Coordinates of C-alpha atoms in Angstrom, one line a residue:
Chain M
M21 CA 0.0 0.0 0.0
S22 CA 1.5 3.4 -0.9
V23 CA 1.9 6.1 1.7
E24 CA 1.0 9.6 0.4
P25 CA 1.4 11.9 3.4
D26 CA 0.1 15.5 3.5
W27 CA 3.3 16.4 5.4
I28 CA 6.3 14.7 7.0
A29 CA 7.3 15.2 10.6
V30 CA 11.1 14.9 11.3
D31 CA 12.9 14.7 14.6
W32 CA 16.6 15.0 13.7
G33 CA 18.9 14.9 16.7
T34 CA 22.7 14.5 17.1
S35 CA 22.5 10.7 17.1
N36 CA 19.2 9.7 15.4
L37 CA 16.8 10.6 12.6
R38 CA 13.1 9.8 13.0
V39 CA 10.4 10.5 10.4
W40 CA 6.6 10.2 10.4
A41 CA 4.3 10.3 7.4
M42 CA 1.3 12.4 8.5
S43 CA -2.2 12.7 7.0
S44 CA -4.0 16.0 6.5
A45 CA -5.8 15.2 9.7
D46 CA -2.5 14.9 11.5
T47 CA -2.6 11.2 12.1
V48 CA 0.4 9.0 11.6
L49 CA 0.3 6.9 8.4
A50 CA 3.8 5.4 8.7
E51 CA 7.1 6.0 10.5
A52 CA 10.7 5.1 10.1
S53 CA 14.1 5.9 11.7
S54 CA 17.8 5.5 11.2
D55 CA 21.0 6.2 13.1
K56 CA 22.0 9.0 10.7
G57 CA 22.0 11.8 13.3
M58 CA 23.4 15.2 12.4
G59 CA 26.5 14.5 14.5
G60 CA 27.8 12.1 11.8
L61 CA 26.8 14.0 8.7
D62 CA 28.5 16.5 6.3
K63 CA 26.3 19.2 4.7
S64 CA 25.9 17.1 1.5
E65 CA 24.8 14.0 3.4
F66 CA 21.6 15.3 5.0
E67 CA 19.3 15.1 1.9
P68 CA 20.5 11.5 1.0
A69 CA 20.0 10.4 4.7
L70 CA 16.5 11.8 4.7
R71 CA 15.5 10.4 1.2
E72 CA 16.7 7.0 2.4
L73 CA 13.7 7.0 4.8
I74 CA 11.0 9.0 2.9
D75 CA 11.6 8.4 -0.8
D76 CA 8.4 6.4 -1.1
W77 CA 6.4 9.1 0.6
L78 CA 7.1 12.0 -1.9
V79 CA 4.2 11.5 -4.3
K80 CA 2.4 14.7 -3.3
S81 CA 5.5 16.7 -2.7
P82 CA 4.7 17.1 1.0
L83 CA 5.9 19.7 3.4
I84 CA 8.8 18.3 5.5
L85 CA 8.9 19.9 8.9
C86 CA 12.1 19.3 11.0
C87 CA 13.1 20.0 14.6
G88 CA 16.4 19.3 16.4
M89 CA 20.1 19.6 15.8
V90 CA 19.6 19.5 12.1
G91 CA 19.1 23.3 12.5
A92 CA 22.5 23.9 14.2
R93 CA 25.4 25.7 12.5
Q94 CA 26.9 22.3 11.7
G95 CA 23.6 20.9 10.6
W96 CA 21.8 21.0 7.2
A97 CA 20.7 24.7 7.4
E98 CA 21.2 27.0 10.4
A99 CA 17.8 27.8 11.8
G100 CA 18.8 30.4 14.4
Y101 CA 17.4 30.8 17.9
L102 CA 14.4 32.6 19.4
S103 CA 15.3 34.4 22.7
V104 CA 13.5 33.5 25.9
P105 CA 11.2 34.6 27.4
C106 CA 8.9 33.6 24.4
E107 CA 6.4 31.0 23.4
P108 CA 8.1 28.0 21.8
L109 CA 7.6 27.7 18.1
S110 CA 6.8 31.4 17.7
G111 CA 9.5 31.9 15.1
T112 CA 9.6 31.2 11.3
P113 CA 11.2 27.9 10.1
S114 CA 14.2 28.1 7.8
K115 CA 14.3 26.5 4.4
A116 CA 17.0 24.0 3.6
S117 CA 18.6 24.2 0.2
S118 CA 16.9 21.3 -1.5
E119 CA 14.3 20.3 -4.2
L120 CA 12.3 19.0 -1.3
D121 CA 10.2 21.5 0.7
V122 CA 12.2 21.1 3.9
R123 CA 11.7 23.6 6.8
I124 CA 13.6 23.6 10.0
L125 CA 12.3 25.0 13.3
P126 CA 14.6 27.4 15.2
G127 CA 16.0 26.6 18.6
L128 CA 15.8 28.7 21.8
K129 CA 18.5 30.8 23.4
Q130 CA 18.9 32.5 26.7
T131 CA 21.4 35.4 27.2
A132 CA 22.0 35.4 31.0
P133 CA 23.2 32.9 31.9
P134 CA 24.0 31.8 28.3
D135 CA 22.1 28.6 27.3
V136 CA 20.7 27.0 24.2
M137 CA 18.3 24.2 23.1
R138 CA 17.3 22.6 19.9
G139 CA 14.5 20.0 19.7
E140 CA 13.3 20.3 23.3
E141 CA 11.4 23.5 22.4
T142 CA 9.2 21.3 20.1
Q143 CA 8.6 18.8 22.9
I144 CA 7.7 21.7 25.2
A145 CA 5.2 23.1 22.7
G146 CA 3.7 19.6 22.3
F147 CA 3.3 19.3 26.1
Q148 CA 1.6 22.7 26.1
A149 CA -0.7 21.7 23.3
L150 CA -1.7 18.6 25.2
N151 CA -1.9 20.4 28.6
P152 CA -3.4 23.8 27.9
G153 CA -2.8 26.5 30.5
W154 CA -0.2 24.4 32.4
D155 CA 2.2 26.5 34.5
G156 CA 5.2 25.0 36.2
V157 CA 8.5 23.4 35.5
L158 CA 9.5 20.8 32.9
C159 CA 12.5 18.5 33.2
L160 CA 13.7 16.9 29.9
P161 CA 16.3 14.3 30.8
G162 CA 18.9 13.3 28.2
S163 CA 22.5 13.8 27.2
H164 CA 21.9 17.5 28.0
T165 CA 19.1 17.6 30.5
K166 CA 17.0 20.7 30.4
W167 CA 15.1 22.3 33.3
V168 CA 12.5 24.8 32.0
E169 CA 10.2 27.3 33.7
I170 CA 6.8 27.8 32.0
S171 CA 4.5 30.6 32.9
A172 CA 1.5 32.0 31.1
G173 CA 2.3 29.9 28.0
E174 CA 5.9 31.3 27.7
I175 CA 9.3 29.7 28.4
V176 CA 10.6 32.1 31.1
S177 CA 14.1 30.6 31.7
F178 CA 15.9 27.3 31.3
Q179 CA 19.1 25.6 32.4
T180 CA 21.0 22.8 30.8
F181 CA 23.0 20.1 32.7
L182 CA 25.6 17.9 31.0
T183 CA 24.5 15.0 33.2
G184 CA 23.8 12.4 30.5
E185 CA 27.1 13.0 28.7
L186 CA 28.9 12.9 32.0
F187 CA 27.4 9.5 32.7
A188 CA 28.3 8.2 29.3
S189 CA 31.9 9.6 29.3
L190 CA 32.6 8.5 32.8
S191 CA 31.3 5.0 32.3
E192 CA 33.0 4.5 28.9
H193 CA 36.2 6.5 29.1
T194 CA 37.5 6.6 32.7
V195 CA 38.7 4.0 35.2
L196 CA 35.0 3.5 36.1
R197 CA 34.5 1.6 32.9
H198 CA 35.8 -1.5 34.8
T199 CA 33.4 -0.9 37.6
V200 CA 30.0 0.0 36.1
V201 CA 29.5 -2.5 33.3
A202 CA 26.0 -3.8 34.0
D203 CA 22.4 -3.8 32.8
G204 CA 19.4 -2.8 34.9
V205 CA 19.2 -0.5 37.9
D206 CA 19.5 -1.3 41.6
D207 CA 16.8 1.0 42.9
E208 CA 18.1 1.1 46.5
A209 CA 21.7 2.0 45.5
F210 CA 20.3 4.7 43.2
A211 CA 18.1 6.2 45.9
S212 CA 20.9 6.3 48.5
A213 CA 23.4 7.9 46.0
V214 CA 20.8 10.5 45.1
S215 CA 20.4 11.3 48.8
D216 CA 24.1 11.5 49.4
A217 CA 24.7 13.8 46.4
I218 CA 21.8 16.1 47.3
A219 CA 23.2 16.4 50.8
R220 CA 26.8 17.0 49.7
P221 CA 26.8 17.8 46.0
E222 CA 30.3 19.3 46.2
R223 CA 31.7 15.8 46.8
L224 CA 30.9 14.5 43.3
A225 CA 34.5 14.0 42.1
S226 CA 35.5 12.1 45.2
G227 CA 32.3 10.1 45.2
L228 CA 33.1 8.9 41.7
F229 CA 36.5 7.5 42.6
A230 CA 35.0 5.9 45.7
L231 CA 33.0 3.7 43.3
R232 CA 36.2 2.3 42.0
A233 CA 37.7 1.9 45.4
A234 CA 34.6 0.2 46.8
H235 CA 34.7 -2.2 43.8
L236 CA 38.3 -3.1 44.6
L237 CA 38.0 -3.3 48.4
E238 CA 34.4 -4.2 49.1
D239 CA 33.3 -6.1 45.9
L240 CA 30.7 -3.4 45.1
S241 CA 28.8 -5.1 42.3
P242 CA 28.8 -3.5 38.8
K243 CA 25.0 -3.2 39.0
R244 CA 25.1 -1.3 42.3
A245 CA 28.1 0.8 41.1
R246 CA 26.2 1.8 37.9
A247 CA 23.1 2.7 40.0
R248 CA 25.3 4.7 42.4
L249 CA 27.0 6.6 39.5
S250 CA 23.7 7.5 38.0
G251 CA 22.4 8.5 41.5
L252 CA 25.4 10.7 42.2
L253 CA 25.1 12.5 38.9
I254 CA 21.3 13.0 39.1
G255 CA 21.5 13.9 42.7
A256 CA 24.1 16.6 42.1
E257 CA 21.9 17.9 39.3
L258 CA 18.9 18.1 41.5
A259 CA 20.9 19.9 44.1
A260 CA 21.8 22.6 41.6
A261 CA 18.3 22.7 40.0
R262 CA 16.6 23.1 43.3
P263 CA 15.4 26.6 42.5
Y264 CA 13.5 25.1 39.6
W265 CA 11.7 22.3 41.3
L266 CA 11.3 23.3 44.9
G267 CA 7.6 23.8 45.6
R268 CA 6.7 23.7 41.9
A269 CA 4.5 21.6 39.7
V270 CA 6.9 19.4 37.8
A271 CA 6.5 17.3 34.6
V272 CA 9.3 15.0 33.3
I273 CA 9.3 14.7 29.5
G274 CA 11.4 11.7 28.5
A275 CA 11.6 8.1 27.7
G276 CA 11.5 4.9 29.8
G277 CA 14.3 4.2 32.2
L278 CA 15.9 7.6 32.5
S279 CA 12.6 9.4 33.0
R280 CA 11.7 6.9 35.7
L281 CA 15.0 7.6 37.5
Y282 CA 14.4 11.3 37.5
T283 CA 10.8 10.8 38.7
A284 CA 12.0 8.5 41.5
A285 CA 14.7 11.0 42.6
L286 CA 12.2 13.9 42.6
A287 CA 9.6 11.8 44.5
A288 CA 12.3 11.2 47.2
Q289 CA 12.5 15.0 47.6
G290 CA 8.7 15.2 48.0
V291 CA 8.0 16.3 44.5
P292 CA 5.4 14.2 42.7
A293 CA 6.3 14.8 39.0
I294 CA 4.0 13.8 36.2
Q295 CA 5.6 11.9 33.3
A296 CA 5.1 12.6 29.6
D297 CA 6.5 10.6 26.7
A298 CA 9.1 12.5 24.7
T299 CA 8.2 11.1 21.3
R300 CA 4.6 11.8 21.7
M301 CA 5.4 15.4 22.8
T302 CA 7.7 15.8 19.8
L303 CA 5.0 14.7 17.4
A304 CA 2.4 17.0 19.1
G305 CA 4.9 19.9 18.8
L306 CA 5.6 19.3 15.2
T307 CA 1.9 19.1 14.5
K308 CA 1.3 22.4 16.3
A309 CA 4.1 24.0 14.1
R310 CA 2.4 22.5 11.0
N311 CA -0.9 24.0 12.0
Q312 CA 0.7 27.4 12.5
L313 CA 2.1 27.2 9.0
R314 CA -1.4 26.3 7.7
V315 CA -2.9 29.3 9.4
A316 CA -0.1 31.6 8.1
S317 CA -0.4 30.5 4.5
Chain J
M27 CA 80.1 3.1 27.5
S28 CA 78.3 0.2 29.2
V29 CA 75.8 0.9 32.0
E30 CA 76.1 -1.6 34.9
P31 CA 73.7 -0.5 37.6
D32 CA 73.6 -1.7 41.1
W33 CA 69.8 -1.6 41.0
I34 CA 67.1 -0.3 38.6
A35 CA 64.3 2.0 39.7
V36 CA 61.0 1.6 37.9
D37 CA 57.9 3.8 37.9
W38 CA 55.2 1.8 36.0
G39 CA 51.9 3.6 35.8
T40 CA 48.8 3.1 33.7
S41 CA 50.0 5.0 30.7
N42 CA 53.8 5.1 30.9
L43 CA 56.9 3.1 32.0
R44 CA 60.0 4.9 33.2
V45 CA 63.3 3.3 34.3
W46 CA 66.5 4.5 35.9
A47 CA 69.8 2.7 36.1
M48 CA 71.1 3.4 39.7
S49 CA 74.6 3.2 41.1
S50 CA 75.3 1.7 44.5
A51 CA 75.5 5.3 45.8
D52 CA 72.0 5.8 44.5
T53 CA 72.9 8.2 41.7
V54 CA 71.3 8.0 38.3
L55 CA 73.6 6.4 35.6
A56 CA 71.0 6.3 32.8
E57 CA 67.3 6.5 32.2
A58 CA 64.7 5.5 29.6
S59 CA 61.0 5.4 29.1
S60 CA 58.2 4.1 26.9
D61 CA 54.5 4.4 26.5
K62 CA 54.0 0.7 27.6
G63 CA 51.9 1.5 30.7
M64 CA 50.2 -1.4 32.5
G65 CA 46.8 -0.3 31.0
G66 CA 47.7 -1.6 27.6
L67 CA 49.6 -4.8 28.6
D68 CA 48.6 -8.5 29.1
K69 CA 50.4 -10.5 31.9
S70 CA 52.9 -11.9 29.4
E71 CA 53.8 -8.5 28.0
F72 CA 55.3 -6.9 31.1
E73 CA 58.7 -8.6 31.0
P74 CA 59.3 -7.9 27.3
A75 CA 58.2 -4.3 27.7
L76 CA 60.7 -3.9 30.6
R77 CA 63.5 -5.7 28.8
E78 CA 63.1 -3.4 25.8
L79 CA 64.3 -0.6 28.0
I80 CA 66.8 -2.3 30.4
D81 CA 68.3 -5.2 28.4
D82 CA 71.8 -3.5 28.3
W83 CA 71.8 -2.9 32.0
L84 CA 71.5 -6.5 33.2
V85 CA 75.2 -7.4 33.4
K86 CA 75.3 -7.6 37.2
S87 CA 71.7 -9.1 37.6
P88 CA 70.5 -6.0 39.4
L89 CA 67.6 -5.7 41.8
I90 CA 64.7 -4.1 39.9
L91 CA 62.4 -2.2 42.2
C92 CA 59.0 -1.1 40.8
C93 CA 56.1 1.1 42.0
G94 CA 52.8 2.0 40.5
M95 CA 49.9 0.2 38.8
V96 CA 52.2 -2.7 37.7
G97 CA 51.3 -4.1 41.2
A98 CA 47.5 -4.0 40.5
R99 CA 45.4 -7.1 40.1
Q100 CA 45.5 -6.5 36.3
G101 CA 49.2 -5.8 36.5
W102 CA 52.3 -8.0 36.3
A103 CA 52.0 -9.4 39.9
E104 CA 49.5 -8.2 42.5
A105 CA 51.3 -6.4 45.3
G106 CA 48.5 -5.9 47.7
Y107 CA 47.8 -2.9 49.8
L108 CA 49.0 -1.6 53.2
S109 CA 46.2 -0.1 55.3
V110 CA 46.3 3.5 56.5
P111 CA 47.2 4.8 59.0
C112 CA 50.8 3.6 58.3
E113 CA 54.1 4.8 57.1
P114 CA 54.4 4.5 53.3
L115 CA 56.7 1.8 52.1
S116 CA 56.4 -0.1 55.4
G117 CA 55.4 -3.3 53.6
T118 CA 57.3 -6.0 51.8
P119 CA 57.6 -5.9 48.0
S120 CA 56.1 -8.7 45.9
K121 CA 58.2 -10.7 43.5
A122 CA 57.1 -11.0 39.9
S123 CA 57.4 -14.4 38.3
S124 CA 60.5 -13.8 36.1
E125 CA 64.2 -14.7 35.8
L126 CA 64.8 -11.0 36.6
D127 CA 64.9 -10.0 40.3
V128 CA 61.7 -7.9 40.0
R129 CA 60.1 -6.6 43.2
I130 CA 56.9 -4.5 43.3
L131 CA 56.0 -2.2 46.1
P132 CA 52.5 -2.5 47.6
G133 CA 49.9 0.2 47.3
L134 CA 47.8 1.8 50.1
K135 CA 44.2 1.3 51.0
Q136 CA 41.8 3.0 53.3
T137 CA 38.7 1.2 54.6
A138 CA 36.3 4.1 55.5
P139 CA 35.7 5.8 53.2
P140 CA 37.1 3.2 50.7
D141 CA 40.0 4.5 48.8
V142 CA 43.2 3.2 47.2
M143 CA 46.5 4.4 45.7
R144 CA 49.4 2.9 43.8
G145 CA 52.5 4.8 43.1
E146 CA 51.6 8.0 45.0
E147 CA 52.7 6.3 48.3
T148 CA 56.3 6.1 46.8
Q149 CA 56.2 9.9 45.9
I150 CA 55.0 10.6 49.5
A151 CA 57.8 8.5 51.0
G152 CA 60.2 10.4 48.8
F153 CA 58.8 13.7 49.9
Q154 CA 59.2 12.6 53.5
A155 CA 62.8 11.5 52.9
L156 CA 63.6 14.9 51.5
N157 CA 61.6 16.8 54.1
P158 CA 62.1 15.0 57.4
G159 CA 59.6 15.7 60.1
W160 CA 57.1 17.4 57.8
D161 CA 53.5 17.4 59.0
G162 CA 50.7 18.6 56.9
V163 CA 48.8 17.9 53.7
L164 CA 50.0 16.7 50.3
C165 CA 48.1 17.2 47.1
L166 CA 49.1 15.0 44.2
P167 CA 47.4 16.2 41.1
G168 CA 46.8 13.8 38.2
S169 CA 44.2 11.6 36.5
H170 CA 43.2 10.6 40.0
T171 CA 44.2 13.5 42.2
K172 CA 45.0 12.5 45.8
W173 CA 44.8 14.6 49.0
V174 CA 46.8 13.1 51.8
E175 CA 47.1 13.9 55.5
I176 CA 50.5 13.3 57.0
S177 CA 51.1 13.3 60.7
A178 CA 54.1 12.0 62.8
G179 CA 55.5 10.3 59.6
E180 CA 52.3 8.4 58.9
I181 CA 49.7 8.7 56.2
V182 CA 46.6 9.3 58.4
S183 CA 43.9 9.5 55.7
F184 CA 43.6 10.2 52.0
Q185 CA 40.9 11.0 49.4
T186 CA 41.0 10.6 45.6
F187 CA 39.2 12.8 43.1
L188 CA 38.6 11.8 39.5
T189 CA 39.3 15.4 38.4
G190 CA 42.0 14.7 35.8
E191 CA 40.0 11.9 34.1
L192 CA 36.9 14.1 34.2
F193 CA 38.8 16.8 32.4
A194 CA 40.1 14.4 29.8
S195 CA 36.8 12.7 29.1
L196 CA 34.8 15.9 29.1
S197 CA 37.2 17.6 26.7
E198 CA 37.5 14.6 24.4
H199 CA 34.2 12.7 24.5
T200 CA 31.4 15.2 25.1
V201 CA 29.9 18.2 23.2
L202 CA 32.6 20.3 24.9
R203 CA 35.2 18.8 22.5
H204 CA 34.1 21.5 20.0
T205 CA 34.6 24.2 22.6
V206 CA 37.9 23.6 24.5
V207 CA 40.4 22.6 21.8
A208 CA 43.3 24.9 22.6
D209 CA 46.8 25.1 24.0
G210 CA 47.9 27.1 26.9
V211 CA 46.0 28.5 29.9
D212 CA 44.1 31.8 30.3
D213 CA 45.1 32.5 33.9
E214 CA 42.3 35.0 34.5
A215 CA 39.6 32.7 33.1
F216 CA 41.0 29.9 35.2
A217 CA 41.0 31.9 38.4
S218 CA 37.4 33.2 37.9
A219 CA 36.1 29.7 37.3
V220 CA 37.9 28.4 40.4
S221 CA 36.2 31.1 42.4
D222 CA 32.8 30.4 40.9
A223 CA 33.1 26.6 41.6
I224 CA 34.3 27.1 45.1
A225 CA 31.4 29.4 45.9
R226 CA 28.8 27.1 44.2
P227 CA 30.3 23.6 43.7
E228 CA 26.9 22.0 43.2
R229 CA 26.5 23.9 39.9
L230 CA 29.2 21.9 38.1
A231 CA 27.1 20.1 35.6
S232 CA 25.3 23.3 34.5
G233 CA 28.5 25.2 34.5
L234 CA 29.9 22.7 32.0
F235 CA 27.1 23.1 29.5
A236 CA 27.3 26.9 30.0
L237 CA 30.8 26.7 28.4
R238 CA 29.2 25.3 25.2
A239 CA 26.4 27.9 25.2
A240 CA 28.9 30.8 25.8
H241 CA 30.9 29.5 22.9
L242 CA 27.8 29.5 20.6
L243 CA 26.3 32.8 21.8
E244 CA 29.2 34.9 23.1
D245 CA 32.2 33.6 21.1
L246 CA 33.9 32.3 24.2
S247 CA 37.4 31.5 22.9
P248 CA 38.6 27.9 23.1
K249 CA 41.5 29.0 25.3
R250 CA 39.3 30.7 27.8
A251 CA 36.8 27.8 27.6
R252 CA 39.6 25.3 28.4
A253 CA 40.8 27.4 31.3
R254 CA 37.3 27.7 32.6
L255 CA 36.7 23.9 32.3
S256 CA 39.9 23.3 34.2
G257 CA 39.0 25.9 36.8
L258 CA 35.5 24.6 37.4
L259 CA 36.7 21.1 38.0
I260 CA 39.7 22.1 40.2
G261 CA 37.5 24.6 42.1
A262 CA 34.8 21.9 42.7
E263 CA 37.6 19.6 44.0
L264 CA 39.0 22.3 46.3
A265 CA 35.5 22.9 47.7
A266 CA 35.2 19.2 48.5
A267 CA 38.7 18.9 49.8
R268 CA 38.4 21.9 52.1
P269 CA 38.7 19.8 55.3
Y270 CA 42.2 18.8 54.0
W271 CA 43.7 22.2 53.1
L272 CA 41.9 24.7 55.4
G273 CA 44.5 26.1 57.8
R274 CA 47.1 23.4 57.0
A275 CA 50.6 23.4 55.6
V276 CA 50.2 22.1 52.0
A277 CA 52.6 20.8 49.5
V278 CA 51.7 20.0 45.8
I279 CA 53.6 17.1 44.3
G280 CA 53.2 17.1 40.6
A281 CA 54.5 18.2 37.2
G282 CA 54.7 21.5 35.4
G283 CA 51.4 23.0 34.3
L284 CA 48.9 21.0 36.3
S285 CA 50.9 21.5 39.5
R286 CA 51.0 25.3 38.8
L287 CA 47.2 25.4 38.4
Y288 CA 46.6 23.7 41.7
T289 CA 49.1 26.0 43.4
A290 CA 47.5 29.1 41.9
A291 CA 44.0 27.9 42.9
L292 CA 45.2 27.2 46.5
A293 CA 47.0 30.6 46.6
A294 CA 43.7 32.3 45.7
Q295 CA 42.2 30.7 48.9
G296 CA 45.0 32.1 51.0
V297 CA 46.9 28.8 51.1
P298 CA 50.6 29.2 50.1
A299 CA 51.4 25.7 48.9
I300 CA 55.0 24.6 48.3
Q301 CA 55.7 22.7 45.1
A302 CA 57.6 19.4 44.7
D303 CA 58.5 17.7 41.5
A304 CA 56.8 14.3 41.1
T305 CA 59.6 12.5 39.3
R306 CA 62.1 13.6 41.8
M307 CA 59.8 12.4 44.7
T308 CA 59.3 9.0 42.9
L309 CA 63.0 8.5 42.6
A310 CA 63.6 9.5 46.2
G311 CA 60.9 7.1 47.3
L312 CA 62.2 4.2 45.3
T313 CA 65.7 4.9 46.7
K314 CA 64.3 4.8 50.3
A315 CA 62.6 1.5 49.5
R316 CA 65.9 0.2 48.1
N317 CA 67.8 1.2 51.3
Q318 CA 65.1 -0.5 53.5
L319 CA 65.8 -3.7 51.5
R320 CA 69.6 -3.3 52.0
V321 CA 69.1 -3.0 55.7
A322 CA 66.7 -6.0 55.8
S323 CA 69.0 -8.3 53.9

């Protein structure tokens, strides 16, 4: 059966490319993905990487609407930044140089302290579309976890933490790689590490080596060590992000395991965060952007 | 001219192997080094890696005295640990299985909180040999920076920080690799980052991403970004190590640039640390261990 979408939704991050064939009623007709994230592509490789996934969907020359790192300076076409405070998706998408009708949504920037996002603004807009009038704080866990303050429909401020990349580089490229190789999470070890780090966040760098030492001297299991590493990093992040979540309504936008860890860590601080699925929010955000273009044209 | 040492001093770390041909009066007759650290060697590769450097020195079948990671479980022969509090080098070296007379000095361990060292104990013993009666705190910067409390000739306690490996993995394996590629250090940027991190050490993970954002939005130069990264990590370490250095006599045992950064960061906290050269301390420590064996035999 042929797929003839009205438009194509594209989430193009650093590591992955995901596409959805969308009907004129904004339902999903088909979807596909690849590991051709912008991080591994030269300028000339974006269009072929996209065509690989959507070539069968181009019968009606659909609009192709993209969010994420594809709009960075090193991406397909630089899409600039909107400045906060602002509503997400209140800017004009940039056109990529292509025979396809490719438009890329701008990111967001903050001047003081300096910060940027690309892709998360679309998830935020999707969350707002599905939760009209919601005021509070959004946490978007990932390689670069974002904490975002929402008020009266606008993104007021945000702050990015390198927690996910810290976890990956520590567990793959330091002496801890011998200590944390494991699947699954030990919930008790995670919770106690979160608690330690929130109480004494400045001890992070010594807490990290202590994992190695406890592995050598006390047979700390890799599964517990991995959970402790995760807990120390997320706990230190929560300590620094306290002005965001303390006494606020919090929603965590993410996927599976990582989202669950953040929700558990917040619950231990007495913050009952609601959870929202990142992919669903991305698609709702791209749909909102699509509808804004319909209204504008 | 042939080199016929009385004994051979060996500093065998994770990344490098250094050897010195020593006279019976403990002077250096010759030296050599290679990048065959224990981290890259299988059990069977240690002897060939050593022979590559010392084969011409074996005329008199000299004692070969080693310190460092060569004595780890994954090293040539496990040399165990002495428990603190203790004098460094107060244990018996282990023999490696070899036709050569290879002895490996044990490391040190601490039970609570769990911690370990291998190689630094020899530098500490060397420092004590050159500074008899010295009481105070030693800082040994490196991949795994050690803070060590010395009292009445004994190592009372110590704490390891993963600061050096954090710097390396962040600058090589995260988004910061685009931001911190530079040589040299911007002293002013380093000092202000140390000050920021000591004041608010819990903000480390957000301070890291802020380097990336400032590079994108404010053209933060790679040289300043690198200095800030270094300053944030060392500042956070100093904040956590405050119980060690506050109001104490401090000596920094290290090499060149990194040692200078720690000394500068301590000076900014009003702590005038003395500096000692790591290689010189290692050699003095191995010499002390050699003399203990002479006395014992």
